[in-house]
PDB file of C-alpha atoms in Angstrom:
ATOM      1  CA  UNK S   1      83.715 165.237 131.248  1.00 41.00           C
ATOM      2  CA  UNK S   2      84.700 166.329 127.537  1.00 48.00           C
ATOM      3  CA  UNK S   3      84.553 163.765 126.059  1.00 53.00           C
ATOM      4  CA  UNK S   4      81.086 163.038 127.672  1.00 56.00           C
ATOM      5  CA  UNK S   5      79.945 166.151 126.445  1.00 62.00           C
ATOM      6  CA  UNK S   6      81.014 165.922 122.739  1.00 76.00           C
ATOM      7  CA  UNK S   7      79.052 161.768 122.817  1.00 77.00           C
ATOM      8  CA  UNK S   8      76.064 164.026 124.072  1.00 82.00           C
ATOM      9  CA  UNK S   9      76.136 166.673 121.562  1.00 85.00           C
ATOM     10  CA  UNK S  10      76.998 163.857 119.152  1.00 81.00           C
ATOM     11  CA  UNK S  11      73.820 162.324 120.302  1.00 84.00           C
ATOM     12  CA  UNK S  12      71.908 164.667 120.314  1.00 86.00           C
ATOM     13  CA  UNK S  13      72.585 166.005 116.789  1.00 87.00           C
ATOM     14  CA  UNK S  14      71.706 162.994 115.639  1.00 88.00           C
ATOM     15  CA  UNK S  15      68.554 162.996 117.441  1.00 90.00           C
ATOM     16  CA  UNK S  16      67.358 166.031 115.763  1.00 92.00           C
ATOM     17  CA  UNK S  17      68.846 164.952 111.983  1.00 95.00           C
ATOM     18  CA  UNK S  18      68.671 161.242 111.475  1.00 94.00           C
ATOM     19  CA  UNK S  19      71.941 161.475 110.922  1.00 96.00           C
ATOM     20  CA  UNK S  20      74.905 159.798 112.955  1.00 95.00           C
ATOM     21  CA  UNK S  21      78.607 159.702 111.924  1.00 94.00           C
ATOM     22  CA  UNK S  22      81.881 158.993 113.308  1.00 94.00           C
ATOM     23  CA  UNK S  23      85.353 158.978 111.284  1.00 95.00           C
ATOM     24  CA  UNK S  24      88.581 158.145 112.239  1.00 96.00           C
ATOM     25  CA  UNK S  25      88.216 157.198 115.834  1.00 93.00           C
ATOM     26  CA  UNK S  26      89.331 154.345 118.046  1.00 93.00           C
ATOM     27  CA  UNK S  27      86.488 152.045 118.500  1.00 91.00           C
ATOM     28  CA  UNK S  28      86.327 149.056 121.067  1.00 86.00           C
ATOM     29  CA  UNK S  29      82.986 147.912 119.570  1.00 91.00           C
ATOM     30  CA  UNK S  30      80.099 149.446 118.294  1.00 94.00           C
ATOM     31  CA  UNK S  31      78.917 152.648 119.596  1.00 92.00           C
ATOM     32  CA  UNK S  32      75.556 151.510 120.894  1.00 90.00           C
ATOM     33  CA  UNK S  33      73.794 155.051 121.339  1.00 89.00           C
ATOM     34  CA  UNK S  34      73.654 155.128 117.306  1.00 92.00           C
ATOM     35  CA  UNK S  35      70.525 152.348 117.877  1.00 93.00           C
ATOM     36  CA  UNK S  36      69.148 154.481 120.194  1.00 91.00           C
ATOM     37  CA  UNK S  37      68.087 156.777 117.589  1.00 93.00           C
ATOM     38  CA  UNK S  38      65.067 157.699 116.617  1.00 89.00           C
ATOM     39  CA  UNK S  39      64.422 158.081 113.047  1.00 93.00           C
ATOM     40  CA  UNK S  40      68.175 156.546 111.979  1.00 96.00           C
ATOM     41  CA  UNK S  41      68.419 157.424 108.319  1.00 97.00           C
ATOM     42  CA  UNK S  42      72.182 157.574 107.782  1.00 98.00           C
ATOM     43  CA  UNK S  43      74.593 155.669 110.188  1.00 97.00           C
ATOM     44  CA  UNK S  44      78.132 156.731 108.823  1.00 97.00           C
ATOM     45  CA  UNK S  45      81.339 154.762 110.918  1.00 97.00           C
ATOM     46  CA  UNK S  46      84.500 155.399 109.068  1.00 98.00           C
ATOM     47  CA  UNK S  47      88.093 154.265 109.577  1.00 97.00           C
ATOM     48  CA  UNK S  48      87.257 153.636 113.303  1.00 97.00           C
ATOM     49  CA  UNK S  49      88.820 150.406 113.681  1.00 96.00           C
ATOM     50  CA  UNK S  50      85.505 148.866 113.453  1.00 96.00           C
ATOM     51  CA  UNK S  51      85.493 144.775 113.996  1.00 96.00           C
ATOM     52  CA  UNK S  52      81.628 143.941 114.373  1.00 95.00           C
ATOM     53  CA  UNK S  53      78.242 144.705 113.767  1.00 96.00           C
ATOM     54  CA  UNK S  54      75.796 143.993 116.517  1.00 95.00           C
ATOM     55  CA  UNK S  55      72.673 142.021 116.104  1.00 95.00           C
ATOM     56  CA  UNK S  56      71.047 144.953 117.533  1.00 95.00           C
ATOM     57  CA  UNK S  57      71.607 146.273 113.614  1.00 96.00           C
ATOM     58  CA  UNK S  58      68.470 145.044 113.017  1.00 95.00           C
ATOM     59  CA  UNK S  59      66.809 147.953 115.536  1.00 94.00           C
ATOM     60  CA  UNK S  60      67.385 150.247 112.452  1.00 95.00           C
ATOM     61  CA  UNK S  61      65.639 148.133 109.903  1.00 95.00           C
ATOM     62  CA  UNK S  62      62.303 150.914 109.544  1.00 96.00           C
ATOM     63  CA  UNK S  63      64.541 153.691 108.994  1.00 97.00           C
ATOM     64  CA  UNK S  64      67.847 153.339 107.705  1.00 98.00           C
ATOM     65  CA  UNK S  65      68.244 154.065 104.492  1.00 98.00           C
ATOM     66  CA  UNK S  66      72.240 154.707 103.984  1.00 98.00           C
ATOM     67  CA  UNK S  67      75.268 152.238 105.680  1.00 98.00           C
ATOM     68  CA  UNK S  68      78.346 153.238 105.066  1.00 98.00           C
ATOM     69  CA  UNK S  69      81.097 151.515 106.989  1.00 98.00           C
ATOM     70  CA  UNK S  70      84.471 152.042 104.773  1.00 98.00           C
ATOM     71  CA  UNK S  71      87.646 151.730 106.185  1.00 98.00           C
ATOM     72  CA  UNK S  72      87.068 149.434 109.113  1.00 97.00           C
ATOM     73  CA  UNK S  73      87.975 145.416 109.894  1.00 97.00           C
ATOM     74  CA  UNK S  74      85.030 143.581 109.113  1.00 97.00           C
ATOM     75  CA  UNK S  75      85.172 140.676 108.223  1.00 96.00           C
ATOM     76  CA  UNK S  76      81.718 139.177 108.499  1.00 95.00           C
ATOM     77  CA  UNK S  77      78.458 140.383 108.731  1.00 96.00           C
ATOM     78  CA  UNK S  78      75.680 139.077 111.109  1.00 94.00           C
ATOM     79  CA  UNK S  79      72.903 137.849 108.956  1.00 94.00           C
ATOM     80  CA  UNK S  80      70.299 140.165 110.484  1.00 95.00           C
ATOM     81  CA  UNK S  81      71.582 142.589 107.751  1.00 95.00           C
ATOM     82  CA  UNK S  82      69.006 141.320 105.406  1.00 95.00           C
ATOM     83  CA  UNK S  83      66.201 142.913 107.457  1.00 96.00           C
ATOM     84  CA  UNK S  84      67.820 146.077 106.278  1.00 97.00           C
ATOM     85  CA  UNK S  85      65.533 146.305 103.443  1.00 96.00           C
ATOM     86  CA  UNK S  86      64.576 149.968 103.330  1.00 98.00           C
ATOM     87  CA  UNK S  87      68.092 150.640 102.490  1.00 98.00           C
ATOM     88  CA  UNK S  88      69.298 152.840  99.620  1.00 98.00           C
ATOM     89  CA  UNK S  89      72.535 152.738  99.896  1.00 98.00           C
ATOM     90  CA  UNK S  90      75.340 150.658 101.433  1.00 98.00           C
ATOM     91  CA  UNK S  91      78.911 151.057 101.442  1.00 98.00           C
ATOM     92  CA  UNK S  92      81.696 148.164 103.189  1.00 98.00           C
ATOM     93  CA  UNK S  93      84.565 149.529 100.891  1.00 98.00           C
ATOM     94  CA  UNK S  94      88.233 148.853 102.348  1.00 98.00           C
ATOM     95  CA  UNK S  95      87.110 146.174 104.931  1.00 97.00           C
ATOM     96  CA  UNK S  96      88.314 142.279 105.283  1.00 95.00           C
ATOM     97  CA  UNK S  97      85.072 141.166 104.625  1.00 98.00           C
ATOM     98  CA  UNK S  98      85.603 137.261 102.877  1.00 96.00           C
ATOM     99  CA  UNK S  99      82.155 136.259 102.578  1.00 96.00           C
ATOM    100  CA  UNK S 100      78.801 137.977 102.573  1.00 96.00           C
ATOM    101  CA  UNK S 101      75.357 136.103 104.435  1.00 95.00           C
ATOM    102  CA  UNK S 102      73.939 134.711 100.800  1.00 95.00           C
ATOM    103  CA  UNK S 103      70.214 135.691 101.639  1.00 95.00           C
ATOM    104  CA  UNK S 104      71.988 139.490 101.971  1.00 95.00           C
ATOM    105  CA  UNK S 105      70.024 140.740  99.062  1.00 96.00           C
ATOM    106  CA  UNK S 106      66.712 139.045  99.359  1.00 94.00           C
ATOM    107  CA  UNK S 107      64.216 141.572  99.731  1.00 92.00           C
ATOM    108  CA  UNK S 108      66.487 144.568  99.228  1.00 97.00           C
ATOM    109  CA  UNK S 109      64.139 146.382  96.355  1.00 98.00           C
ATOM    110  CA  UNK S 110      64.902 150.181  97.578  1.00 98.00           C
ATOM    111  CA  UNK S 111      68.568 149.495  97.315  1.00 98.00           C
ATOM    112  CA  UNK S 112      69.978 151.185  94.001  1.00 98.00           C
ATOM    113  CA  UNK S 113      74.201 151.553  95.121  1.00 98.00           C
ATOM    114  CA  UNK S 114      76.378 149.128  96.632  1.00 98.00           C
ATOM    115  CA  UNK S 115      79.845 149.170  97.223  1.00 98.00           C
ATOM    116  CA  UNK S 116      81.991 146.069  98.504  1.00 98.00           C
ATOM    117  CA  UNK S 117      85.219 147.470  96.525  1.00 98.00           C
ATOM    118  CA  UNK S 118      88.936 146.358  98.580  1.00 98.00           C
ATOM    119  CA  UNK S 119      87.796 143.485 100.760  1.00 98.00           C
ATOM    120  CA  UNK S 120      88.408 139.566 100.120  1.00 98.00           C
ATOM    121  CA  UNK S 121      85.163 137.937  98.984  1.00 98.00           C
ATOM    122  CA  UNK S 122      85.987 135.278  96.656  1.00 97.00           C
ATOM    123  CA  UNK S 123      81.944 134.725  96.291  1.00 97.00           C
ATOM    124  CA  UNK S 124      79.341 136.882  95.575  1.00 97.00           C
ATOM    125  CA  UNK S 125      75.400 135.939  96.472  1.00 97.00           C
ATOM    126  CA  UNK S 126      73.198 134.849  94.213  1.00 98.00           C
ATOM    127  CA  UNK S 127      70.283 136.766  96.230  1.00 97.00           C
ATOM    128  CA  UNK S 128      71.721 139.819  94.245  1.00 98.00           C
ATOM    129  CA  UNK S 129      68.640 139.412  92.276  1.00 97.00           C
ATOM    130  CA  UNK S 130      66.301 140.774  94.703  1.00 97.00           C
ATOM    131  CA  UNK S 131      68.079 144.433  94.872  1.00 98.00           C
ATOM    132  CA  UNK S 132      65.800 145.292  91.742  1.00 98.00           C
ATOM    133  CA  UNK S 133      66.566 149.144  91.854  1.00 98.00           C
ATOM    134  CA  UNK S 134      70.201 148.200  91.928  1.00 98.00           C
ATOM    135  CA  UNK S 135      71.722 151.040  89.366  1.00 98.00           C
ATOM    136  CA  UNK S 136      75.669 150.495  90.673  1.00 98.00           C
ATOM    137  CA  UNK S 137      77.616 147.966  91.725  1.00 98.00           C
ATOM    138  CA  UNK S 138      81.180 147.773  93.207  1.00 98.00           C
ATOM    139  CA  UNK S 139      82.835 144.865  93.680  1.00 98.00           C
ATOM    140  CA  UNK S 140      86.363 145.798  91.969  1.00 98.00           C
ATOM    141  CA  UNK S 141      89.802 144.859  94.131  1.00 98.00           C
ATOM    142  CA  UNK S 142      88.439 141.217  95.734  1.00 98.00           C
ATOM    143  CA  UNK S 143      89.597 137.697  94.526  1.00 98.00           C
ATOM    144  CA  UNK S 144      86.140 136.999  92.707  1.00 98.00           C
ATOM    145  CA  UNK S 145      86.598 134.173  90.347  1.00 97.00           C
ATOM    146  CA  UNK S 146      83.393 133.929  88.990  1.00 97.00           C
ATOM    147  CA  UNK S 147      79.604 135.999  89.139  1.00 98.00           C
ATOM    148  CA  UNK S 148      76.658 135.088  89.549  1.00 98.00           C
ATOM    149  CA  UNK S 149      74.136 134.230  87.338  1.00 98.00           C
ATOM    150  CA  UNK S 150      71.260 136.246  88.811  1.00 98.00           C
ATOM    151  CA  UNK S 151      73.468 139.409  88.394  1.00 97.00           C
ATOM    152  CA  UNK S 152      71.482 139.148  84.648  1.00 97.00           C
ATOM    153  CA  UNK S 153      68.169 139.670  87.026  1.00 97.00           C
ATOM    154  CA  UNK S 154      69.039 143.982  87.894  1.00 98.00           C
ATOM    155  CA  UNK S 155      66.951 145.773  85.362  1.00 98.00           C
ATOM    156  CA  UNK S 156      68.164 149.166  86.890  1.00 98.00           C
ATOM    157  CA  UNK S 157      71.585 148.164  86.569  1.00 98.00           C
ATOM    158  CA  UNK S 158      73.597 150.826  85.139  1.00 98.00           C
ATOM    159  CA  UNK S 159      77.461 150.378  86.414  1.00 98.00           C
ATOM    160  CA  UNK S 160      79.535 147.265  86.997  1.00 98.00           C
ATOM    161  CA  UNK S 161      82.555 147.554  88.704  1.00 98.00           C
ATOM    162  CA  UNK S 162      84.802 143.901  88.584  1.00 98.00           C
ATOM    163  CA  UNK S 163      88.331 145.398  88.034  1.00 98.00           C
ATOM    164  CA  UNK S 164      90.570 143.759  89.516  1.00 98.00           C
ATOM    165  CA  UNK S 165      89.818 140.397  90.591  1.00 98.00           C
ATOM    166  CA  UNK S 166      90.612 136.466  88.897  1.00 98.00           C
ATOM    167  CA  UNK S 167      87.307 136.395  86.589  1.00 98.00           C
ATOM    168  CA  UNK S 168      88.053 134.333  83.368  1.00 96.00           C
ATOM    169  CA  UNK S 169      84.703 135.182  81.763  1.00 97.00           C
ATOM    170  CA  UNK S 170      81.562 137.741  82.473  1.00 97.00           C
ATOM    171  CA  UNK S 171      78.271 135.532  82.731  1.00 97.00           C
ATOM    172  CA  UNK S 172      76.497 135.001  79.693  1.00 97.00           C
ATOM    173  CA  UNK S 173      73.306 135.975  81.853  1.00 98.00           C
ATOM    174  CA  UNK S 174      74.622 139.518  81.782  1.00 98.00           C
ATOM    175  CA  UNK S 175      73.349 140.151  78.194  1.00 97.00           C
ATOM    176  CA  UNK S 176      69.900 140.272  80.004  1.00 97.00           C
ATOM    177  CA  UNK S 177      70.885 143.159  81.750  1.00 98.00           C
ATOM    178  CA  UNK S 178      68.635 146.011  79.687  1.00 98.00           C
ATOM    179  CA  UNK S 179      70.117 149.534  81.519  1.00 98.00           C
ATOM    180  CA  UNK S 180      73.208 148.448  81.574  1.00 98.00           C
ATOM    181  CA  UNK S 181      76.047 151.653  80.334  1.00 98.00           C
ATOM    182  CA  UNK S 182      79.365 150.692  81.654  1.00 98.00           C
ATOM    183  CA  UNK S 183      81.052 148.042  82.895  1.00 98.00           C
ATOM    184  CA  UNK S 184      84.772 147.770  83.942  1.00 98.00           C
ATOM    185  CA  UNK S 185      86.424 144.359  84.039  1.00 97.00           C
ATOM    186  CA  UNK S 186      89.717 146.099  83.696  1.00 97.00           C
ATOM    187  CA  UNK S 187      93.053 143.438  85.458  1.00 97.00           C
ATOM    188  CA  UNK S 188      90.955 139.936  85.473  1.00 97.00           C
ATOM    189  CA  UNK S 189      92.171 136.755  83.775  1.00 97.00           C
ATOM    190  CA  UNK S 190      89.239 137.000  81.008  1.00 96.00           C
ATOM    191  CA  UNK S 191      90.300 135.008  77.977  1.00 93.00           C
ATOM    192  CA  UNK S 192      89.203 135.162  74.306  1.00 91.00           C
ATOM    193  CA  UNK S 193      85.202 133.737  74.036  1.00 92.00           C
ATOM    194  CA  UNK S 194      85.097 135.479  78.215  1.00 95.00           C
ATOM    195  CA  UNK S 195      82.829 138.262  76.800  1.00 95.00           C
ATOM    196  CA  UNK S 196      78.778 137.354  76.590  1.00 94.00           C
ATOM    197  CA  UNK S 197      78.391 138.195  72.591  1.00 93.00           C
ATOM    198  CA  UNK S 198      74.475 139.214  73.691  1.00 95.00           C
ATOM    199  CA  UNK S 199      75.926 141.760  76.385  1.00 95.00           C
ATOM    200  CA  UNK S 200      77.850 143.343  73.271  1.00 94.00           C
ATOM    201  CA  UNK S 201      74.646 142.911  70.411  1.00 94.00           C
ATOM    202  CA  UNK S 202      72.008 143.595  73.026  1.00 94.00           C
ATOM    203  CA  UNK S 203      72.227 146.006  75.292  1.00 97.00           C
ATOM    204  CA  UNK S 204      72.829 149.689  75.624  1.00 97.00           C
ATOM    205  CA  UNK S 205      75.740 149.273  76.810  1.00 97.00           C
ATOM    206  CA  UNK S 206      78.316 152.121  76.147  1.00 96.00           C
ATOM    207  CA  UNK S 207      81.900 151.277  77.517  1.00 96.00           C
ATOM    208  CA  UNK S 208      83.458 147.785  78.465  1.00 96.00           C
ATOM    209  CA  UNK S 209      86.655 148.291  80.060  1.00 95.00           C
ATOM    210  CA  UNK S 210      89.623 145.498  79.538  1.00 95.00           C
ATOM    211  CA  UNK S 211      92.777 146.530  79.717  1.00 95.00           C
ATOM    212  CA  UNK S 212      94.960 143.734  81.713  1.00 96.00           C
ATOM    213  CA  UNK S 213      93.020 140.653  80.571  1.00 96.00           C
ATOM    214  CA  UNK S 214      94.431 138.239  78.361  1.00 95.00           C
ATOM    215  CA  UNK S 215      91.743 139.187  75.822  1.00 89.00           C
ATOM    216  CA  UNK S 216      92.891 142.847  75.899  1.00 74.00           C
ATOM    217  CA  UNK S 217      89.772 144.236  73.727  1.00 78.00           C
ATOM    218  CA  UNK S 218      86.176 142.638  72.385  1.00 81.00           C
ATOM    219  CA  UNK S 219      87.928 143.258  69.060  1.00 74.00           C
ATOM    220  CA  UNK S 220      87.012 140.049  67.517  1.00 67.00           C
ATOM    221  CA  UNK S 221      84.906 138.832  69.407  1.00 67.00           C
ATOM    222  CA  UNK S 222      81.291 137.650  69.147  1.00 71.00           C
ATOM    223  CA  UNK S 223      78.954 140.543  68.602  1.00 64.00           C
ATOM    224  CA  UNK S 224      81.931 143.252  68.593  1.00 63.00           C
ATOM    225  CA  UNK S 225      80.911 144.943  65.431  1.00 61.00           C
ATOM    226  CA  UNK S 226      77.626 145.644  66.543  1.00 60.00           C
ATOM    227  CA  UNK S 227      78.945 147.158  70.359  1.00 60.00           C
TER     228      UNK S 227
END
């Protein structure tokens, strides 16, 4: 009867704020009452053991504008996730995720932070593109080996996180980028000629971080003087 009570109140909370959360509880599946609703803003399922999404996801599409899902064991998504597209801001930090649907993106314009930091993609979607009020992404701590192109396409792109993954160059596409600030590229295999001279000439960018790369530093390279 407790433990009905507390899903009630849980429920009911949520009914009243928009806002439903759960942390560090044992989940069989997906707590279904969460899509019941009304007015979902924030759906916030942390460290719960988390496997799957339901296609039902896509109930929340109007509404939701903040996923955050860290700590769970995703490791796909359904690819009704791209009707999410009044989303601001999605987190799947710390999940097994290996690949992401590649339409993901597509039609994602409010979406300005995303975080896929400690999972195992080893691609990244080109549909990126269509987040146009992207201003930071996370992708540090995957096995990325390469970007892609239409990450050049974000002009609200502020932050770029790509530490620690198997990159051996940034796109040269990146020097289209015209917010971007900082980027860190920090434990990567980027090589000497691996930095876009036009990303260091310009843009406003402020910091480039490089520190465990076989290049080490843009000293020397291509456009350096004028970073």
């Amino acid at each position: 009867m407790g433990n009905k009570s507390t899903k009630q109140q849980r429920y009911d909370n949520a009914s009243k704020t928009g806002v439903f959360a759960l942390q560090d509880k044992s989940l069989s599946s997906f707590p279904s009452d969460a899509l019941k609703i009304p007015n979902l803003r924030m759906l916030t399922i942390e460290n719960c053991g988390l496997a799957k999404l339901p296609q039902d996801i896509v109930k929340t599409a109007e509404t939701l504008q903040r996923l955050k899902l860290p700590r769970n064991k995703l490791k796909k998504l359904p690819d009704v996730i791209t009707a999410l597209q009044n989303l601001q801001q999605i987190d799947l930090s710390q999940n097994g995720l290996e690949e992401l649907p590649e339409p993901f993106f597509a039609g994602m314009t409010k979406l300005k932070e995303a975080t896929f930091a400690q999972n195992l993609l080893t691609a990244f979607p080109a549909s990126i593109a269509g987040a146009t009020s992207l201003k930071v992404l996370d992708l540090s701590n995957n096995r990325l080996q390469s970007l892609p192109a239409t990450l050049g396409n974000l002009p609200a792109l502020e932050d770029l996180l790509v530490n620690n993954n198997a990159l051996a160059a940034l796109p040269p596409s990146l020097a289209s980028l015209p917010r971007i600030k900082r980027i860190n590229a920090e434990h990567n295999g980027i090589q000497k000629g691996g930095i876009p001279a036009g990303l260091l000439r310009d843009t406003p960018l402020e910091i480039i971080k490089l520190q465990g790369n076989p290049l080490g530093s843009v000293e020397g390279e291509e456009g350096a003087e004028e970073y």
